[in-house]
PDB file of C-alpha atoms in Angstrom:
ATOM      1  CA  UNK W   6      83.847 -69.446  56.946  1.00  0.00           C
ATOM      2  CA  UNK W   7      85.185 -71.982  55.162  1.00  0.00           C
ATOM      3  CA  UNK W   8      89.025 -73.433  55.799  1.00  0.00           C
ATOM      4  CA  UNK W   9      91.179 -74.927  52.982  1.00  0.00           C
ATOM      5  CA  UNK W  10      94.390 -76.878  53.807  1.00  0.00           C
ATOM      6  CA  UNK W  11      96.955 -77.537  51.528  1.00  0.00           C
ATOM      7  CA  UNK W  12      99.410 -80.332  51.391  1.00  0.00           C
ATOM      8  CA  UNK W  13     101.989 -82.368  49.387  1.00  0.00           C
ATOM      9  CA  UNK W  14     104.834 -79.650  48.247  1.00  0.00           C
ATOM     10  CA  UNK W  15     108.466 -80.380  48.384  1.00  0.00           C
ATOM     11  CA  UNK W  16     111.472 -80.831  46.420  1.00  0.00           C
ATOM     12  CA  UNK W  17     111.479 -82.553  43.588  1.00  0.00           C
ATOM     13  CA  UNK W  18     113.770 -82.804  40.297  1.00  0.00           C
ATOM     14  CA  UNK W  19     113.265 -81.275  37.181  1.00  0.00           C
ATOM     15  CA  UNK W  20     110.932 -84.265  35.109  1.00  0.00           C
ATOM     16  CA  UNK W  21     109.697 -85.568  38.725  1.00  0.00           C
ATOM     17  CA  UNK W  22     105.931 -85.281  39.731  1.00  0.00           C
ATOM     18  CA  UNK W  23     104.045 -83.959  42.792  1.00  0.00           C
ATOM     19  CA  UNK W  24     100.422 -84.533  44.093  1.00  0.00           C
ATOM     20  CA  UNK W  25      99.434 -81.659  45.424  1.00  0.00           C
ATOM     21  CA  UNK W  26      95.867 -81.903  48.361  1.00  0.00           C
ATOM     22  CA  UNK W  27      93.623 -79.716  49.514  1.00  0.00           C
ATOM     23  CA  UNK W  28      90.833 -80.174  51.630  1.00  0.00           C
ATOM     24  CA  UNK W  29      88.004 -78.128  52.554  1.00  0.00           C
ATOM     25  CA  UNK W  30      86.615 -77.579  56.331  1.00  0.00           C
ATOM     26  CA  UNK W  31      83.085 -77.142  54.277  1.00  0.00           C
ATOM     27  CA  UNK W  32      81.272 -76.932  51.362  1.00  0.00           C
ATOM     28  CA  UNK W  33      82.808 -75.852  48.032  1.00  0.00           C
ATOM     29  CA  UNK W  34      81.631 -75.020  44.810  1.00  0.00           C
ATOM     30  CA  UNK W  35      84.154 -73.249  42.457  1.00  0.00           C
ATOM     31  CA  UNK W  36      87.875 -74.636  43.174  1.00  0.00           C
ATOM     32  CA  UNK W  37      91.230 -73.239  41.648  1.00  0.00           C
ATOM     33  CA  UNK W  38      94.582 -73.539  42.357  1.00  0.00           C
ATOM     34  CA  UNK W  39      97.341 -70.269  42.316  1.00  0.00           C
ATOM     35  CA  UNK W  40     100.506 -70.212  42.595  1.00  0.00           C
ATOM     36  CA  UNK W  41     103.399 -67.392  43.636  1.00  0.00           C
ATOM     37  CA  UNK W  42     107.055 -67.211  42.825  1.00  0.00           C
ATOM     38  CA  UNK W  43     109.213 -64.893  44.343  1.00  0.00           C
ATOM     39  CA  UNK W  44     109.164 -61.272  43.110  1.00  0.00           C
ATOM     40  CA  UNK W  45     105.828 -62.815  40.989  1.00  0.00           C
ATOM     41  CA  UNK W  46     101.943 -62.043  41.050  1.00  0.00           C
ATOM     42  CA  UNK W  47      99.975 -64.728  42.140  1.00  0.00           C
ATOM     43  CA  UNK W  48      98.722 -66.300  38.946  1.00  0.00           C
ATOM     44  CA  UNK W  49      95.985 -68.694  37.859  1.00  0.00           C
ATOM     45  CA  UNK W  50      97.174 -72.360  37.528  1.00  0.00           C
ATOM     46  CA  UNK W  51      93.692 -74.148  37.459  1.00  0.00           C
ATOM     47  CA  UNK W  52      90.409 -74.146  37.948  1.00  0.00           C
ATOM     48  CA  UNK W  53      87.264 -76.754  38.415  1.00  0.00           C
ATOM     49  CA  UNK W  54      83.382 -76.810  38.769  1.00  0.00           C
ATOM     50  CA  UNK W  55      81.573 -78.115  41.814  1.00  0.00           C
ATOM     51  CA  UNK W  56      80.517 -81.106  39.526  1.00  0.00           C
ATOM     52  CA  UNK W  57      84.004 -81.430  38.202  1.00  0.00           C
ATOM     53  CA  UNK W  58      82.875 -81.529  35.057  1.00  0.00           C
ATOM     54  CA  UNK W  59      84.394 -79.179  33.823  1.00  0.00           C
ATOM     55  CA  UNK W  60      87.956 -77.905  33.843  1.00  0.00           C
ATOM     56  CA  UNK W  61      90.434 -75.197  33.014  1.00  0.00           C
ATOM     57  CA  UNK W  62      94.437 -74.740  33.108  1.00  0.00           C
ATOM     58  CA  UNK W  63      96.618 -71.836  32.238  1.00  0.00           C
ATOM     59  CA  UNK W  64      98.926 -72.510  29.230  1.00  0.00           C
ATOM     60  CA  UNK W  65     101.596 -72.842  30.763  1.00  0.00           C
ATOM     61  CA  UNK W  66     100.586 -75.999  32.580  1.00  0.00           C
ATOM     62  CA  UNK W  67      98.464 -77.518  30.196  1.00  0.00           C
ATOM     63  CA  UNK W  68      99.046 -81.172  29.602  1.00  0.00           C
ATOM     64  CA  UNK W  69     101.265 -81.475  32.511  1.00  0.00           C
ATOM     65  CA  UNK W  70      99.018 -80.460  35.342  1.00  0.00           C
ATOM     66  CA  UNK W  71      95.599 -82.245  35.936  1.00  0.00           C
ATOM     67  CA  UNK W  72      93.141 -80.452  38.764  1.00  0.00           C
ATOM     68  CA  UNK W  73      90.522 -82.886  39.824  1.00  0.00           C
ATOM     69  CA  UNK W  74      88.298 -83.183  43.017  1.00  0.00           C
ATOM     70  CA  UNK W  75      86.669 -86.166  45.200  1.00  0.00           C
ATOM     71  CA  UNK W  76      83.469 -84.034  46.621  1.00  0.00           C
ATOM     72  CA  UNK W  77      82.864 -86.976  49.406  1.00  0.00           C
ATOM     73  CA  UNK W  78      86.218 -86.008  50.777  1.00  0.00           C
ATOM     74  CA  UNK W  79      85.337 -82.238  50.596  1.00  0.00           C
ATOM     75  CA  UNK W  80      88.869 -82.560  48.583  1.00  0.00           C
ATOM     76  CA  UNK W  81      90.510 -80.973  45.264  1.00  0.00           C
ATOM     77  CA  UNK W  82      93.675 -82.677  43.896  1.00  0.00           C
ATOM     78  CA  UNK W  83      96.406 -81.127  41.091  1.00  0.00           C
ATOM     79  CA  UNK W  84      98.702 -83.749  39.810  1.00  0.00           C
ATOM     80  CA  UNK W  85     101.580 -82.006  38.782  1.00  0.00           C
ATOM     81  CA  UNK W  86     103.887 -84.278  35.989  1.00  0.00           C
ATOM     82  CA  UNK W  87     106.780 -83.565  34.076  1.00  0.00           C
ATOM     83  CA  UNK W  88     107.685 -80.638  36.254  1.00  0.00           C
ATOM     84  CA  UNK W  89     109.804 -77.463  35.063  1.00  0.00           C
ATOM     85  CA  UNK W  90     112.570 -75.169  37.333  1.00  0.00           C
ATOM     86  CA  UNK W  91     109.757 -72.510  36.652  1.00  0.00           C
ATOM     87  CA  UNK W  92     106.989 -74.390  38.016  1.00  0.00           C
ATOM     88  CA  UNK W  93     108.483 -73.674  41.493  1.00  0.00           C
ATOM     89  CA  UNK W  94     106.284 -71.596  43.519  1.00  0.00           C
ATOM     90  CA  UNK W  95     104.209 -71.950  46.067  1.00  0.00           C
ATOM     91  CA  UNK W  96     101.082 -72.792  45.398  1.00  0.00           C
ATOM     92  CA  UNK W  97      97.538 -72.126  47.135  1.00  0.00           C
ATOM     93  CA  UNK W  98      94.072 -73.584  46.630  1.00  0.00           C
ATOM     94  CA  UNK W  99      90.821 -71.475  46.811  1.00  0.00           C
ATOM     95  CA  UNK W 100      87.292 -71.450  46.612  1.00  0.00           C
ATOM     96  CA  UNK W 101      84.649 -69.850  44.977  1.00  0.00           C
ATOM     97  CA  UNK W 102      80.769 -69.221  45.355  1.00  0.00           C
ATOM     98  CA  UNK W 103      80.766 -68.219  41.305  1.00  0.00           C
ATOM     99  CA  UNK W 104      79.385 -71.188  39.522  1.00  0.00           C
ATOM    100  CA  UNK W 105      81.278 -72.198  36.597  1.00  0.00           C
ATOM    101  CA  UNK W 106      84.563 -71.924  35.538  1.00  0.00           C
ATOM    102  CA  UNK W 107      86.947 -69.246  37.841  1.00  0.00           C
ATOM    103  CA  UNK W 108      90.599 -67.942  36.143  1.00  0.00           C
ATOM    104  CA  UNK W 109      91.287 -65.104  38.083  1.00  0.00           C
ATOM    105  CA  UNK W 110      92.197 -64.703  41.696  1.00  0.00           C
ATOM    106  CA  UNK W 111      89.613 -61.519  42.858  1.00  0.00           C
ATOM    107  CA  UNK W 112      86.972 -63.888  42.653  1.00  0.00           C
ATOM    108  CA  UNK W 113      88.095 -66.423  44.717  1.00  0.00           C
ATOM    109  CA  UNK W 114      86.484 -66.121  48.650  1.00  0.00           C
ATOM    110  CA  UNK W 115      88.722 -68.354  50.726  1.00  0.00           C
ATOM    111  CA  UNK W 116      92.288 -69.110  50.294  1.00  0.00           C
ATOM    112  CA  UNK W 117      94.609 -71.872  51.861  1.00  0.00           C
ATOM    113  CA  UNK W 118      98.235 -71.031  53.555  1.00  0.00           C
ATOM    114  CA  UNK W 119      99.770 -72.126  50.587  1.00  0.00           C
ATOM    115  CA  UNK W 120     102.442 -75.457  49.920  1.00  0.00           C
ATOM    116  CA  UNK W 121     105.846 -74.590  49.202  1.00  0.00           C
ATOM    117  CA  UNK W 122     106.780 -77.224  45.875  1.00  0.00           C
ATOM    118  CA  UNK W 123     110.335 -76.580  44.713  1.00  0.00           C
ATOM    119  CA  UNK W 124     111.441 -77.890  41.195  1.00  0.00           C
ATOM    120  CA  UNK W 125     115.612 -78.968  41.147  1.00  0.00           C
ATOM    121  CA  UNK W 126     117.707 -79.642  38.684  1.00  0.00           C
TER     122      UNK W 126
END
């Protein structure tokens, strides 16, 4: 069993940036972050190998978002910049025992409680 815990959401204005945490009670390979809006599916925000080598991010957050990892800290980052009013959500952080690349949430093993990040104008 493996326990993710998510941190740094809040309020922030439209243009601002949030560092969003999460770290990991045990190993990970596979990590990804979600995220929810209200009446929304959960959807795919991004995703990176155990090596963090390699990386992927939905278009919608591309060149804005960066997902990155520190493996000594058992601990996978997403630096959120230039953020929209539809970036609002909250978002989760997950792991996966699938090696390589993971985009879509079924796959995923463990999930965090989520961190509520709310974009103003």
């Amino acid at each position: 069993q493996v326990q993710l815990v998510e941190s740094g959401g809040g309020l922030v204005q439209a243009g601002g940036s949030l560092r969003l945490s999460c770290a990991s009670s045990g190993r990970t390979f596979t990590m990804g972050w979600f995220r929810q809006a209200p009446g929304k599916e959960r959807e795919f925000v991004a995703s990176i190998t155990a090596s963090g080598r390699s990386t992927a991010s939905a278009d919608a957050v591309k060149g804005r978002f960066t997902i990155s990892r520190d493996n000594g800290k058992k601990s996978v980052y997403l630096q959120m910049n230039s953020l929209k009013l539809e970036d609002s959500a909250v978002y989760y952080c997950a792991t996966s025992s699938i090696m390589g690349l993971v985009t879509t949430a079924p796959e995923y093993d463990y999930w965090g409680q989520g961190t509520q990040v709310t974009v103003s104008s």
